[in-house]
């Protein structure tokens, strides 16, 4: 079995945790690869350094070590591989909603090697920017596509259509179009509902709407949303995909969001269901 490890060394304790993971997996008879940019950091381990693109394509399983952002990045890259590689997240961050293991549960890696795990399939979205019927930007997202105001603290006008009919017309700081996976991220912080990742839907949640009547709307995932933005001359709006990839929205641009044909695969080694994980993580956050 080939396992590739993707650590976020910016997180405290990840270097030491990654060494533990490499040792555990090597002792279980697996071949472990790690990014060549970390070759000097892990010279005293059995991990084989290789380019990121190569190790994500060649592996049977990818392991992300860090927070939810790390797992999200690796899961997206793995989903876009021809063989759609499953990903195990090991939480070394804060909440770890997407993680399959905590850092004190490395003994469960044996289950990974013998194939004693489940795969949780997560839906993704495709966000496209359209200028006069021409697609000028496209990206897939696992959490959300966010259309938000520019640098100035001014509201923007947002119009959302579905099936050629208006469903939202509001003034706000922006709108979050999210997957069920993303419902526990920015959407939840903006007051949106928490949705089980087993659901097949698309959420639209306003960010700081001017009207108290503007609330989240949930659409079935066979729908296509068209978002049009109007803003002040010097307050250019931005489309941000999964909090990492951004695109400036010129006047007249439209954003089209629909279900992506790509699915991410997250590995579950424990029997906890989504609601148990949710309650536990939220309690930890309040503590």
Short mmCIF file of C-alpha atoms in Angstrom, two decimals:
data_model
loop_
_atom_site.label_atom_id
_atom_site.label_comp_id
_atom_site.label_asym_id
_atom_site.label_seq_id
_atom_site.Cartn_x
_atom_site.Cartn_y
_atom_site.Cartn_z
CA UNK A 1 0.00 0.00 0.00
CA UNK A 2 1.25 3.47 -0.90
CA UNK A 3 0.31 6.31 1.45
CA UNK A 4 1.20 9.95 0.83
CA UNK A 5 1.30 12.40 3.73
CA UNK A 6 0.54 16.11 3.48
CA UNK A 7 1.36 17.96 6.72
CA UNK A 8 0.75 21.60 7.53
CA UNK A 9 3.98 22.42 9.32
CA UNK A 10 2.67 25.87 10.23
CA UNK A 11 0.49 24.22 12.88
CA UNK A 12 2.04 23.67 16.27
CA UNK A 13 3.23 20.12 16.89
CA UNK A 14 2.60 18.89 13.34
CA UNK A 15 6.26 18.10 12.64
CA UNK A 16 6.47 15.71 15.60
CA UNK A 17 3.03 14.25 14.87
CA UNK A 18 3.97 13.61 11.25
CA UNK A 19 7.08 11.71 12.33
CA UNK A 20 4.89 9.53 14.56
CA UNK A 21 2.51 8.85 11.68
CA UNK A 22 5.36 7.95 9.31
CA UNK A 23 6.86 5.59 11.91
CA UNK A 24 3.50 3.92 12.59
CA UNK A 25 2.70 3.43 8.90
CA UNK A 26 6.19 2.17 8.06
CA UNK A 27 6.02 -0.37 10.88
CA UNK A 28 2.74 -1.59 9.38
CA UNK A 29 4.46 -2.35 6.08
CA UNK A 30 3.29 0.59 3.96
CA UNK A 31 5.35 2.72 1.59
CA UNK A 32 5.16 6.34 2.72
CA UNK A 33 5.74 9.39 0.50
CA UNK A 34 6.01 13.02 1.52
CA UNK A 35 6.45 16.29 -0.37
CA UNK A 36 10.00 16.90 -1.55
CA UNK A 37 9.84 20.41 -0.05
CA UNK A 38 9.91 18.75 3.38
CA UNK A 39 12.76 16.35 2.53
CA UNK A 40 15.24 17.97 4.93
CA UNK A 41 12.69 18.07 7.75
CA UNK A 42 12.07 14.32 7.64
CA UNK A 43 15.52 12.97 6.70
CA UNK A 44 15.50 10.77 9.81
CA UNK A 45 12.25 9.02 8.74
CA UNK A 46 11.39 6.31 6.20
CA UNK A 47 9.32 8.70 4.09
CA UNK A 48 10.29 9.01 0.42
CA UNK A 49 10.35 12.61 -0.89
CA UNK A 50 8.62 13.32 -4.21
CA UNK A 51 6.81 16.15 -5.97
CA UNK A 52 3.30 16.95 -4.67
CA UNK A 53 1.61 16.22 -7.99
CA UNK A 54 3.30 12.83 -8.19
CA UNK A 55 2.58 11.64 -4.68
CA UNK A 56 -1.11 12.57 -4.82
CA UNK A 57 -1.51 10.68 -8.12
CA UNK A 58 0.46 7.56 -7.18
CA UNK A 59 -0.92 6.87 -3.70
CA UNK A 60 -3.72 4.59 -2.60
CA UNK A 61 -4.56 6.83 0.36
CA UNK A 62 -3.63 10.43 1.19
CA UNK A 63 -3.27 11.64 4.77
CA UNK A 64 -3.69 15.33 5.67
CA UNK A 65 -2.20 16.40 9.00
CA UNK A 66 -3.38 19.79 10.26
CA UNK A 67 -6.72 21.56 10.57
CA UNK A 68 -9.83 21.52 8.40
CA UNK A 69 -8.16 23.78 5.83
CA UNK A 70 -5.38 21.25 5.31
CA UNK A 71 -7.84 18.37 4.93
CA UNK A 72 -9.96 20.44 2.55
CA UNK A 73 -6.98 21.26 0.30
CA UNK A 74 -5.79 17.68 0.12
CA UNK A 75 -9.31 16.30 -0.37
CA UNK A 76 -9.90 18.64 -3.32
CA UNK A 77 -6.61 17.71 -4.97
CA UNK A 78 -7.22 14.01 -4.37
CA UNK A 79 -10.76 14.22 -5.77
CA UNK A 80 -9.45 15.65 -9.02
CA UNK A 81 -7.06 12.75 -9.58
CA UNK A 82 -8.16 10.26 -12.26
CA UNK A 83 -8.66 7.53 -9.63
CA UNK A 84 -10.19 9.85 -6.98
CA UNK A 85 -7.95 9.13 -3.98
CA UNK A 86 -9.61 8.85 -0.52
CA UNK A 87 -8.24 11.12 2.21
CA UNK A 88 -7.81 10.68 5.96
CA UNK A 89 -7.58 13.87 7.98
CA UNK A 90 -5.64 13.80 11.26
CA UNK A 91 -6.65 16.78 13.36
CA UNK A 92 -3.86 19.01 14.61
CA UNK A 93 -5.89 22.20 14.35
CA UNK A 94 -8.84 23.66 16.25
CA UNK A 95 -12.15 22.01 15.36
CA UNK A 96 -11.39 19.29 12.86
CA UNK A 97 -14.92 18.72 11.48
CA UNK A 98 -13.42 17.00 8.45
CA UNK A 99 -10.86 14.91 10.32
CA UNK A 100 -11.16 11.16 10.73
CA UNK A 101 -8.67 10.93 13.61
CA UNK A 102 -7.44 12.98 16.52
CA UNK A 103 -3.70 13.15 17.19
CA UNK A 104 -4.01 10.81 20.17
CA UNK A 105 -5.66 8.05 18.12
CA UNK A 106 -2.77 6.91 15.93
CA UNK A 107 -3.26 3.33 17.11
CA UNK A 108 -6.25 3.25 14.73
CA UNK A 109 -3.94 3.58 11.71
CA UNK A 110 -3.75 -0.21 11.66
CA UNK A 111 -7.42 -0.25 10.58
CA UNK A 112 -6.47 1.99 7.67
CA UNK A 113 -3.81 -0.43 6.44
CA UNK A 114 -6.04 -3.52 6.62
CA UNK A 115 -8.92 -1.70 4.92
CA UNK A 116 -11.21 -1.57 7.95
CA UNK A 117 -12.74 1.82 7.21
CA UNK A 118 -15.64 3.55 5.50
CA UNK A 119 -15.53 6.20 2.80
CA UNK A 120 -17.68 9.28 3.27
CA UNK A 121 -18.45 10.79 -0.15
CA UNK A 122 -18.79 14.59 -0.11
CA UNK A 123 -20.48 16.67 -2.81
CA UNK A 124 -18.69 19.64 -4.36
CA UNK A 125 -19.78 22.76 -6.24
CA UNK A 126 -18.62 24.30 -9.48
CA UNK A 127 -18.39 28.10 -9.47
CA UNK A 128 -18.08 29.91 -12.81
CA UNK A 129 -17.77 33.61 -13.61
CA UNK A 130 -19.54 34.59 -16.82
CA UNK A 131 -18.93 37.71 -18.89
CA UNK A 132 -21.31 38.11 -21.84
CA UNK A 133 -21.99 34.36 -22.08
CA UNK A 134 -18.26 33.55 -21.89
CA UNK A 135 -16.81 31.67 -18.89
CA UNK A 136 -13.79 33.67 -17.70
CA UNK A 137 -13.12 31.75 -14.47
CA UNK A 138 -14.07 28.34 -13.11
CA UNK A 139 -13.22 26.44 -9.95
CA UNK A 140 -14.57 23.53 -7.91
CA UNK A 141 -15.14 23.94 -4.19
CA UNK A 142 -15.68 21.53 -1.32
CA UNK A 143 -16.82 24.10 1.26
CA UNK A 144 -18.18 27.23 -0.39
CA UNK A 145 -18.14 29.91 -3.03
CA UNK A 146 -18.41 33.35 -1.39
CA UNK A 147 -19.37 36.54 -3.21
CA UNK A 148 -18.47 39.48 -0.99
CA UNK A 149 -17.95 43.24 -0.99
CA UNK A 150 -14.57 44.76 -1.73
CA UNK A 151 -12.24 46.69 0.56
CA UNK A 152 -14.79 49.28 1.65
CA UNK A 153 -17.37 48.60 4.35
CA UNK A 154 -20.35 49.23 2.10
CA UNK A 155 -23.27 46.95 1.33
CA UNK A 156 -23.63 45.46 -2.12
CA UNK A 157 -26.81 44.55 -4.01
CA UNK A 158 -27.18 40.83 -4.64
CA UNK A 159 -29.69 39.14 -6.92
CA UNK A 160 -29.94 35.33 -7.06
CA UNK A 161 -31.96 33.49 -9.67
CA UNK A 162 -32.88 29.82 -9.93
CA UNK A 163 -34.78 28.31 -12.88
CA UNK A 164 -34.84 31.81 -14.43
CA UNK A 165 -36.80 33.13 -11.45
CA UNK A 166 -35.66 35.53 -8.76
CA UNK A 167 -35.30 33.88 -5.35
CA UNK A 168 -33.19 36.45 -3.47
CA UNK A 169 -32.80 40.20 -3.86
CA UNK A 170 -30.93 41.73 -0.96
CA UNK A 171 -28.42 44.25 0.29
CA UNK A 172 -25.67 42.66 2.34
CA UNK A 173 -21.92 42.25 2.77
CA UNK A 174 -22.18 39.22 0.50
CA UNK A 175 -23.60 35.74 0.13
CA UNK A 176 -22.18 32.27 0.84
CA UNK A 177 -23.09 29.45 -1.54
CA UNK A 178 -22.07 26.27 0.25
CA UNK A 179 -22.17 22.50 0.21
CA UNK A 180 -23.46 20.53 3.21
CA UNK A 181 -19.79 20.05 4.15
CA UNK A 182 -19.37 23.82 4.14
CA UNK A 183 -22.45 24.32 6.30
CA UNK A 184 -20.26 23.97 9.42
CA UNK A 185 -17.76 26.55 8.16
CA UNK A 186 -18.31 30.21 7.15
CA UNK A 187 -22.01 29.59 6.49
CA UNK A 188 -22.60 28.52 10.09
CA UNK A 189 -20.71 31.58 11.35
CA UNK A 190 -23.04 33.74 9.25
CA UNK A 191 -26.10 32.18 10.87
CA UNK A 192 -26.79 29.49 8.29
CA UNK A 193 -28.20 26.03 9.11
CA UNK A 194 -26.03 23.00 9.79
CA UNK A 195 -26.74 20.31 7.20
CA UNK A 196 -25.65 16.68 7.27
CA UNK A 197 -23.08 15.92 4.54
CA UNK A 198 -25.32 13.04 3.48
CA UNK A 199 -27.84 15.58 2.16
CA UNK A 200 -27.70 16.53 -1.51
CA UNK A 201 -28.33 20.25 -1.58
CA UNK A 202 -26.91 23.74 -2.07
CA UNK A 203 -27.16 26.43 0.63
CA UNK A 204 -27.31 30.20 0.07
CA UNK A 205 -26.64 32.25 3.23
CA UNK A 206 -26.53 36.08 3.28
CA UNK A 207 -23.63 37.77 5.08
CA UNK A 208 -24.84 40.57 7.36
CA UNK A 209 -28.03 41.33 5.38
CA UNK A 210 -29.59 44.77 5.84
CA UNK A 211 -33.06 43.26 6.24
CA UNK A 212 -33.91 40.97 9.16
CA UNK A 213 -36.15 39.02 6.78
CA UNK A 214 -33.27 37.76 4.61
CA UNK A 215 -32.34 34.24 5.68
CA UNK A 216 -30.69 31.13 4.25
CA UNK A 217 -32.35 29.18 1.46
CA UNK A 218 -31.65 25.52 0.71
CA UNK A 219 -31.89 24.29 -2.90
CA UNK A 220 -31.77 20.75 -4.26
CA UNK A 221 -28.43 19.99 -5.88
CA UNK A 222 -29.91 19.67 -9.36
CA UNK A 223 -30.49 23.44 -9.39
CA UNK A 224 -28.25 26.08 -10.93
CA UNK A 225 -27.90 29.44 -9.21
CA UNK A 226 -27.08 32.67 -11.03
CA UNK A 227 -25.74 35.47 -8.82
CA UNK A 228 -25.57 39.08 -10.06
CA UNK A 229 -23.86 41.82 -8.05
CA UNK A 230 -24.10 45.60 -8.11
CA UNK A 231 -21.69 47.68 -6.04
CA UNK A 232 -20.25 51.17 -5.75
CA UNK A 233 -17.79 52.21 -8.42
CA UNK A 234 -14.70 51.78 -6.21
CA UNK A 235 -15.95 48.78 -4.23
CA UNK A 236 -15.25 45.87 -6.56
CA UNK A 237 -16.81 42.59 -5.37
CA UNK A 238 -14.84 39.37 -5.10
CA UNK A 239 -15.58 35.68 -5.60
CA UNK A 240 -13.62 33.54 -3.15
CA UNK A 241 -13.53 29.76 -3.51
CA UNK A 242 -12.96 27.73 -0.33
CA UNK A 243 -11.34 30.76 1.28
CA UNK A 244 -8.23 30.46 -0.87
CA UNK A 245 -8.80 31.25 -4.54
CA UNK A 246 -10.11 34.71 -5.41
CA UNK A 247 -11.41 36.43 -8.54
CA UNK A 248 -12.41 40.10 -8.89
CA UNK A 249 -15.93 40.61 -10.23
CA UNK A 250 -16.22 43.37 -12.80
CA UNK A 251 -19.49 45.19 -13.38
CA UNK A 252 -21.82 42.97 -15.40
CA UNK A 253 -20.19 39.69 -14.43
CA UNK A 254 -22.44 36.84 -13.30
CA UNK A 255 -21.53 33.95 -11.02
CA UNK A 256 -23.04 30.58 -11.86
CA UNK A 257 -22.97 27.90 -9.14
CA UNK A 258 -24.03 24.30 -9.66
CA UNK A 259 -23.22 20.82 -8.40
CA UNK A 260 -19.83 19.57 -9.53
CA UNK A 261 -19.48 16.09 -11.05
CA UNK A 262 -16.40 15.66 -8.82
CA UNK A 263 -16.86 14.07 -5.40
CA UNK A 264 -14.40 14.17 -2.51
CA UNK A 265 -13.78 11.03 -0.46
CA UNK A 266 -13.05 11.25 3.28
CA UNK A 267 -12.03 8.19 5.28
CA UNK A 268 -13.86 7.27 8.51
CA UNK A 269 -12.06 4.97 10.93
CA UNK A 270 -14.46 5.47 13.84
CA UNK A 271 -18.18 4.71 14.18
CA UNK A 272 -19.18 8.26 15.21
CA UNK A 273 -21.89 9.77 13.05
CA UNK A 274 -22.04 13.40 11.90
CA UNK A 275 -24.31 14.56 14.74
CA UNK A 276 -22.10 13.04 17.44
CA UNK A 277 -19.05 14.69 15.91
CA UNK A 278 -20.89 18.01 15.61
CA UNK A 279 -21.98 18.03 19.25
CA UNK A 280 -18.54 17.03 20.48
CA UNK A 281 -16.71 19.64 18.42
CA UNK A 282 -19.07 22.45 19.40
CA UNK A 283 -18.76 21.54 23.07
CA UNK A 284 -14.96 21.57 22.71
CA UNK A 285 -15.18 24.99 21.09
CA UNK A 286 -17.22 26.40 23.99
CA UNK A 287 -14.92 24.92 26.62
#
